[in-house]
Coordinates of C-alpha atoms in Angstrom, one line a residue:
M1 CA 0.0 -0.2 -0.2
V2 CA 2.9 2.5 1.4
S3 CA 4.9 1.5 -2.1
A4 CA 2.0 2.0 -4.3
V5 CA 1.2 5.2 -3.0
F6 CA 5.0 6.6 -2.8
E7 CA 5.7 5.2 -6.8
D8 CA 2.2 6.8 -7.4
L9 CA 3.0 10.7 -6.2
R10 CA 6.2 10.4 -7.9
N11 CA 5.6 8.7 -11.2
R12 CA 2.2 8.5 -12.0
W13 CA -0.4 11.4 -11.1
T14 CA -0.4 14.1 -13.5
K15 CA -3.4 16.5 -14.2
E16 CA -4.1 14.3 -17.2
Q17 CA -4.0 11.2 -15.2
I18 CA -5.9 12.7 -12.6
R19 CA -8.5 13.4 -14.9
K20 CA -8.4 10.3 -16.6
E21 CA -9.4 8.6 -13.1
V22 CA -12.3 11.2 -11.2
D23 CA -15.4 12.6 -12.8
D24 CA -14.7 16.1 -10.8
D25 CA -12.9 18.9 -12.6
V26 CA -9.2 19.0 -11.1
T27 CA -8.4 22.2 -12.5
C28 CA -7.8 23.8 -8.6
L29 CA -5.8 20.6 -7.2
A30 CA -3.4 20.8 -9.5
A31 CA -0.8 22.6 -11.5
D32 CA 0.4 21.7 -14.9
T33 CA 3.6 20.2 -14.2
D34 CA 4.7 16.5 -14.8
C35 CA 3.9 15.2 -11.6
T36 CA 2.6 17.7 -9.1
W37 CA 4.0 16.1 -6.0
A38 CA 7.8 14.5 -7.1
E39 CA 9.7 16.8 -5.5
I40 CA 7.9 16.5 -2.2
T41 CA 7.1 13.2 -1.9
V42 CA 10.8 11.6 -0.4
M43 CA 10.8 8.0 1.9
V44 CA 12.7 7.7 5.3
P45 CA 14.1 5.4 6.9
G46 CA 12.4 4.3 10.3
E47 CA 9.3 5.4 11.6
A48 CA 7.6 8.4 9.4
D49 CA 6.9 10.9 12.5
V50 CA 10.2 11.9 13.1
E51 CA 10.8 13.5 9.9
C52 CA 7.1 14.8 9.7
A53 CA 8.4 16.3 13.1
R54 CA 10.9 17.9 12.1
V55 CA 9.7 19.8 9.0
A56 CA 6.6 20.9 11.0
K57 CA 9.0 22.6 13.8
R58 CA 10.7 24.2 11.0
T59 CA 8.2 25.1 9.1
G60 CA 5.4 25.3 11.0
C61 CA 3.2 23.7 9.1
A62 CA 0.4 21.1 10.2
V63 CA 1.2 17.3 9.2
L64 CA -1.6 15.7 8.0
T65 CA -2.5 12.4 9.7
D66 CA -4.9 10.1 11.5
D67 CA -1.7 9.3 14.1
S68 CA -2.4 11.2 17.4
D69 CA 1.0 9.9 18.6
L70 CA 2.4 12.9 16.4
L71 CA 0.8 15.4 19.1
L72 CA 3.1 14.4 21.5
H73 CA 6.9 15.0 19.0
D74 CA 8.1 18.4 19.7
L75 CA 6.4 20.4 16.4
G76 CA 7.7 23.9 17.5
E77 CA 5.1 26.9 18.7
D78 CA 3.1 26.7 14.9
G79 CA 3.6 22.9 14.4
A80 CA 0.0 21.4 14.1
V81 CA -1.6 18.4 13.6
L82 CA -4.4 17.9 11.3
F83 CA -6.7 14.7 11.3
L84 CA -7.4 13.3 8.3
E85 CA -11.5 12.0 9.6
S86 CA -12.1 15.2 10.2
V87 CA -11.5 16.6 6.9
Q88 CA -14.7 17.8 4.8
T89 CA -16.1 20.2 2.9
S90 CA -17.8 23.0 4.4
S91 CA -21.7 21.9 3.0
G92 CA -20.7 17.8 3.2
V93 CA -20.2 17.9 -0.6
W94 CA -17.5 19.0 -2.7
N95 CA -18.7 21.8 -5.4
P96 CA -14.6 22.6 -6.8
A97 CA -16.7 26.2 -7.7
D98 CA -16.2 26.5 -4.2
P99 CA -13.2 24.3 -2.5
D100 CA -13.5 25.0 1.2
I101 CA -12.1 22.4 3.2
R102 CA -11.7 22.4 6.6
G103 CA -10.4 20.2 8.9
L104 CA -9.6 19.9 12.9
R105 CA -6.5 20.9 13.3
I106 CA -4.2 20.7 17.1
C107 CA -1.5 23.0 18.4
P108 CA 0.3 20.3 20.7
Y109 CA 2.2 24.2 22.4
S110 CA -1.2 26.0 22.3
L111 CA -2.8 23.0 23.6
S112 CA -0.5 22.6 26.6
G113 CA -0.8 26.1 27.0
R114 CA -4.4 25.9 27.6
L115 CA -4.0 22.9 29.6
G116 CA -1.3 24.6 32.4
I117 CA 1.2 22.1 31.5
P118 CA 5.3 22.6 29.9
S119 CA 4.1 20.2 27.1
V120 CA 1.4 18.0 26.0
Q121 CA 3.7 15.0 26.6
W122 CA 3.0 15.1 30.3
F123 CA -0.6 14.7 29.9
A124 CA 0.2 11.6 27.5
F125 CA 2.3 10.3 30.3
E126 CA -0.4 10.4 33.1
L127 CA -3.2 8.9 30.7
Q128 CA -0.9 5.9 30.1
K129 CA -0.7 5.1 33.3
N130 CA -3.6 6.0 34.7
H131 CA -6.1 5.9 31.5
H132 CA -9.2 5.1 33.8
L133 CA -9.1 9.0 35.4
R134 CA -11.2 11.7 33.6
F135 CA -9.7 14.4 32.0
A136 CA -9.8 17.3 34.7
E137 CA -8.0 14.4 36.9
L138 CA -5.3 13.5 34.2
T139 CA -4.6 17.5 33.8
R140 CA -4.4 18.0 37.7
I141 CA -1.7 15.8 38.0
A142 CA 0.0 16.4 34.9
Q143 CA 0.5 19.9 36.5
E144 CA 1.6 18.7 39.2
S145 CA 4.4 16.1 38.2
S146 CA 5.6 18.8 35.3
K147 CA 6.5 21.0 38.5
A148 CA 9.1 18.1 39.6
T149 CA 12.5 19.4 39.7
E150 CA 13.7 16.0 38.5
L151 CA 12.8 13.8 36.1
S152 CA 12.0 10.4 36.6
S153 CA 13.4 7.3 35.0
E154 CA 10.2 5.9 34.3
Y155 CA 9.1 9.7 32.3
L156 CA 12.3 9.7 30.7
E157 CA 11.9 6.1 29.2
F158 CA 8.3 7.4 28.0
L159 CA 10.3 10.6 26.4
R160 CA 12.4 8.4 23.8
E161 CA 10.1 7.8 21.5
Y162 CA 9.2 11.2 20.8
Q163 CA 12.8 12.4 20.4
N164 CA 12.9 14.3 17.1
E165 CA 16.7 15.0 16.7
T166 CA 19.7 12.0 17.4
A167 CA 23.2 12.4 16.9
D168 CA 22.3 10.0 13.7
N169 CA 19.4 12.1 11.9
E170 CA 22.4 14.5 10.1
V171 CA 23.6 11.5 9.0
I172 CA 20.6 9.6 8.0
R173 CA 19.3 12.9 6.1
G174 CA 22.9 13.0 3.8
A175 CA 22.9 9.3 2.6
G176 CA 18.9 9.6 2.4
Q177 CA 19.0 10.5 -1.3
S178 CA 20.6 7.0 -1.7
A179 CA 17.4 5.7 -1.0
Q180 CA 14.4 7.7 -2.7
P181 CA 13.4 5.2 -5.1
L182 CA 13.6 2.6 -3.2
D183 CA 10.0 0.7 -1.6
P184 CA 9.9 0.7 1.9
R185 CA 10.5 -3.2 2.1
V186 CA 14.0 -2.4 0.3
S187 CA 14.9 1.0 1.9
E188 CA 14.5 -0.9 5.3
L189 CA 17.4 -3.7 4.6
Y190 CA 19.8 -0.8 3.0
W191 CA 19.1 1.4 6.3
Q192 CA 20.1 -2.1 8.0
Y193 CA 24.0 -1.9 5.8
E194 CA 24.0 1.6 6.1
L195 CA 23.2 2.4 10.1
P196 CA 23.3 -1.2 11.8
G197 CA 23.5 0.0 15.0
I198 CA 20.1 1.7 14.8
Y199 CA 18.4 -0.8 12.1
C200 CA 20.0 -3.8 12.2
L201 CA 18.9 -4.8 15.9
G202 CA 19.6 -8.4 15.6
D203 CA 23.1 -10.5 14.2
Q204 CA 21.4 -10.3 11.1
P205 CA 19.7 -8.2 8.6
H206 CA 15.8 -8.8 8.2
V207 CA 12.8 -8.1 6.0
Y208 CA 9.5 -8.5 6.7
L209 CA 7.2 -9.5 3.4
G210 CA 3.7 -8.2 3.4
I211 CA 0.7 -10.4 4.2
L212 CA -0.6 -11.4 0.8
N213 CA -4.6 -12.5 -0.1
E214 CA -3.4 -16.5 -1.1
D215 CA -5.1 -19.9 0.1
S216 CA -3.2 -20.3 4.0
S217 CA -3.6 -24.1 3.1
R218 CA -0.7 -23.8 0.6
R219 CA 2.4 -22.8 0.6
C220 CA 3.4 -19.3 1.0
A221 CA 3.0 -17.5 -2.6
W222 CA 6.0 -15.9 -1.2
E223 CA 8.3 -18.7 -2.7
Q224 CA 7.8 -18.3 -5.9
G225 CA 10.3 -15.2 -6.7
R226 CA 12.5 -16.5 -3.5
T227 CA 15.6 -17.2 -6.1
Y228 CA 15.1 -13.3 -7.1
R229 CA 15.4 -12.2 -3.6
S230 CA 17.7 -14.3 -2.3
L231 CA 20.2 -13.1 -5.7
G232 CA 19.3 -9.5 -4.5
Y233 CA 20.5 -10.1 -1.4
S234 CA 23.3 -11.6 -2.5
F235 CA 25.0 -9.1 -4.6
F236 CA 23.6 -6.1 -2.3
N237 CA 26.0 -7.9 0.3
N238 CA 28.7 -8.2 -1.8
S239 CA 28.7 -4.4 -3.2
R240 CA 29.1 -3.9 0.7
P241 CA 32.7 -3.6 2.5
T242 CA 33.9 -6.6 3.8
T243 CA 33.4 -5.7 7.3
N244 CA 29.9 -4.4 6.3
R245 CA 28.8 -7.3 5.1
F246 CA 26.2 -10.6 6.5
A247 CA 25.9 -14.4 6.2
V248 CA 22.4 -14.9 5.8
V249 CA 19.3 -12.7 5.8
H250 CA 15.9 -13.4 7.7
E251 CA 12.7 -13.3 5.7
F252 CA 9.4 -13.1 7.6
V253 CA 7.4 -15.1 5.8
R254 CA 3.8 -17.0 6.4
R255 CA 4.0 -20.5 7.2
G256 CA 1.0 -22.3 7.5
G257 CA -0.9 -19.7 10.2
R258 CA 1.8 -17.8 11.8
I259 CA 4.6 -15.8 10.6
V260 CA 8.2 -16.8 10.9
A261 CA 11.5 -16.3 10.1
E262 CA 13.4 -17.9 6.9
E263 CA 16.7 -17.9 6.8
I264 CA 18.5 -16.9 3.3
T265 CA 21.9 -17.9 2.6
L266 CA 23.9 -15.2 1.0
S267 CA 26.2 -16.4 -2.2
G268 CA 29.7 -15.3 -3.0
T269 CA 30.4 -13.4 -6.4
K270 CA 30.8 -16.5 -8.5
T271 CA 27.5 -18.1 -7.2
V272 CA 25.9 -14.5 -7.7
T273 CA 27.4 -14.2 -11.0
S274 CA 26.2 -17.5 -12.3
D275 CA 22.7 -16.5 -11.1
L276 CA 22.6 -13.1 -13.1
D277 CA 24.1 -15.2 -16.1
L278 CA 21.2 -17.9 -15.7
L279 CA 18.1 -15.0 -15.2
R280 CA 19.9 -13.1 -18.3
G281 CA 18.9 -16.0 -20.4
R282 CA 15.7 -17.1 -18.8
L283 CA 14.4 -13.3 -19.9
A284 CA 16.0 -13.8 -23.1
H285 CA 14.4 -17.0 -23.7
A286 CA 10.9 -15.5 -22.7
H287 CA 11.5 -12.6 -24.6
A288 CA 11.9 -14.9 -27.9
T289 CA 8.4 -16.6 -26.4
F290 CA 6.5 -13.8 -25.5
D291 CA 6.8 -10.7 -27.2
E292 CA 5.1 -10.9 -30.8
G293 CA 2.4 -8.3 -30.1
L294 CA 2.5 -7.9 -26.5
A295 CA 2.5 -5.1 -24.0
P296 CA 5.5 -4.9 -21.9
E297 CA 2.9 -5.8 -18.5
S298 CA 1.4 -8.8 -20.8
F299 CA 4.3 -9.8 -21.2
W300 CA 5.7 -9.7 -17.2
F301 CA 2.7 -11.4 -16.8
L302 CA 3.2 -14.5 -18.5
Y303 CA 7.1 -14.5 -17.6
A304 CA 5.9 -14.5 -13.8
L305 CA 3.3 -17.8 -15.1
S306 CA 6.5 -19.4 -16.6
D307 CA 8.0 -19.3 -13.1
I308 CA 4.9 -21.1 -11.7
Y309 CA 5.2 -24.0 -14.3
R310 CA 9.0 -24.0 -14.7
D311 CA 8.6 -24.5 -11.0
G312 CA 5.5 -27.3 -10.5
S313 CA 6.1 -27.5 -6.8
G314 CA 4.2 -24.3 -6.6
T315 CA 1.5 -25.5 -7.7
T316 CA -1.5 -28.8 -6.8
T317 CA -2.2 -29.3 -10.3
V318 CA -1.4 -27.2 -13.6
P319 CA -4.1 -25.7 -14.8
S320 CA -5.0 -26.8 -18.5
A321 CA -4.9 -24.4 -21.2
K322 CA -8.5 -23.5 -21.3
E323 CA -8.6 -23.2 -18.0
L324 CA -5.5 -20.4 -18.3
E325 CA -7.0 -18.6 -21.0
S326 CA -9.9 -18.1 -19.0
F327 CA -8.0 -16.6 -15.4
L328 CA -5.9 -14.5 -17.7
T329 CA -9.2 -12.7 -18.9
N330 CA -11.5 -13.2 -16.8
G331 CA -9.8 -13.4 -13.4
Y332 CA -10.7 -16.9 -12.7
M333 CA -9.9 -20.7 -14.1
V334 CA -13.5 -22.0 -14.1
Q335 CA -17.1 -20.2 -13.7
S336 CA -16.2 -18.6 -11.0
T337 CA -13.3 -17.2 -8.5
K338 CA -11.5 -20.1 -6.1
W339 CA -9.2 -20.4 -3.9
A340 CA -7.0 -21.3 -6.7
D341 CA -7.7 -19.0 -8.2
I342 CA -6.6 -16.3 -5.5
H343 CA -3.4 -18.4 -5.0
L344 CA -1.9 -18.5 -8.7
L345 CA -2.4 -14.5 -8.5
A346 CA -0.7 -14.4 -5.9
Q347 CA 1.9 -16.3 -7.2
I348 CA 2.1 -14.0 -10.0
Q349 CA 1.9 -11.1 -7.7
A350 CA 5.2 -12.4 -5.5
A351 CA 7.1 -13.2 -8.2
L352 CA 6.5 -9.7 -10.5
Y353 CA 7.5 -8.1 -6.8
S354 CA 10.3 -10.1 -6.0
L355 CA 12.1 -9.1 -9.5
R356 CA 10.9 -5.1 -8.7
M357 CA 13.1 -5.9 -5.4
L358 CA 15.6 -7.7 -7.3
K359 CA 15.7 -4.2 -9.6
Q360 CA 15.6 -1.9 -7.2
L361 CA 19.1 -3.9 -5.1
F362 CA 20.5 -3.4 -8.7
H363 CA 20.2 0.3 -8.8
I364 CA 21.6 0.9 -5.1
A365 CA 24.3 -2.0 -5.3
A366 CA 26.0 -1.0 -8.7
P367 CA 23.6 1.8 -10.3
D368 CA 26.2 2.6 -12.9
D369 CA 27.4 -1.3 -13.5
D370 CA 27.9 -2.5 -17.1
L371 CA 28.0 -6.0 -15.7
V372 CA 24.5 -5.7 -14.3
E373 CA 22.8 -4.5 -17.2
S374 CA 19.9 -3.9 -15.0
S375 CA 18.4 -1.3 -16.9
S376 CA 18.1 -3.2 -19.7
L377 CA 17.0 -6.6 -17.7
L378 CA 14.3 -5.2 -15.9
A379 CA 13.7 -1.9 -17.1
D380 CA 9.6 -2.1 -18.4
L381 CA 8.1 -4.0 -15.2
P382 CA 4.8 -2.7 -14.8
P383 CA 4.2 -0.3 -11.8
L384 CA 2.5 -1.3 -8.8
H385 CA -0.5 -0.1 -9.7
I386 CA -0.2 -3.1 -12.7
M387 CA 2.1 -5.7 -11.7
M388 CA -0.5 -5.7 -8.2
S389 CA -4.1 -5.5 -9.5
R390 CA -6.2 -8.5 -11.1
Q391 CA -8.2 -6.1 -13.0
K392 CA -5.4 -5.0 -15.0
M393 CA -4.1 -8.1 -15.5
I394 CA -7.3 -9.2 -17.4
Q395 CA -7.4 -5.9 -19.3
S396 CA -4.0 -6.3 -20.3
F397 CA -5.5 -9.6 -21.5
A398 CA -8.4 -8.3 -23.9
N399 CA -7.0 -9.5 -27.3
T400 CA -8.3 -13.3 -27.3
R401 CA -6.4 -14.2 -30.2
L402 CA -3.1 -13.1 -28.4
V403 CA -3.8 -14.4 -25.5
R404 CA -4.5 -18.3 -26.9
L405 CA -1.1 -17.8 -28.6
A406 CA 0.8 -17.0 -25.4
V407 CA -1.0 -20.0 -23.2
R408 CA 0.0 -22.3 -26.0
Q409 CA 3.1 -21.0 -25.7
V410 CA 3.3 -21.6 -22.4
I411 CA 2.4 -24.7 -22.4
E412 CA 4.3 -26.0 -24.9
T413 CA 7.8 -24.3 -23.5
Y414 CA 7.2 -24.5 -19.9
G415 CA 4.3 -27.3 -19.1

């Protein structure tokens, strides 16, 4: 979700594209630039609260959020929080001619003054300890506690989460540009290498893979792209200084009804080079098989499908040609959507997203390395709003003749 929003804000939402998606007049909402929000959309390491608070304190802006914890950060005298659920038009109906949008804006500095305490952190601390007390009583206790000449260790521990500036913040901001094009999961891995003392809390780096919409009685769909992710982790690991390398990466994925850490052993340079050659060969073979008449997104959906065929252990039964045609054009194999369809789509999405992770890891490990040729290998991977959409997959296979040809090629080549 975050990855898709981030990518769309940076690359997708031009005024023209917004106009195609909504019925309302968007003239007043977006300028005539290519991507209105591209330059102000950034990915930050860790929790976004710290960076939002820093910007609010520096500029006096209001942060649009549903997270009340942001009130406990130092937003300065003018910084504020604007709660998303409170945003509405004055009449309750959007009128482009009179775009009057209102919301509940709370300035912690002003609020603490009205409560008679140095900061709202005192009130929050007492609320955490005595959540059953009434508002007036909590305010009274906070007022008394804030007069203490020495802060308790318990209160200092409470404050740690809301400290905006640390000794590492400037280092983080200085290196932040390197991580800008990355999805959150890849960005998290990057920062575990860049600042292991802060972000790599265990002995080895870790990656949390999202929960896919899949059949939980079957093998986790993320198994489908494991080889690509392993290649990406290994390539990135080998690009680091020797003292900043690890032996394994722990992936947190579903196993049955539980979330477990699975260990991926990182390969050396020789194995990585061999795996890269294998990837090039697979992609070249797939392009020779599928390219004729297909849009790039159609090619990648078919490539992921060919991966599933190649790895037969990932499926209970291999679908027939008729079932595959129906799946690509309707989203289901037989009459209506069943768990087999849901899981097959999840496997396709896992394979494609793993290739996306591989592409991003190539980029940060060796952005100008001709050996990788990542720009030509994976350059036309579809964006997330297409890659992770069942409807977009169906739309990309609207040409029945091409679908039949492609399915026949899948079965003849990989079946």
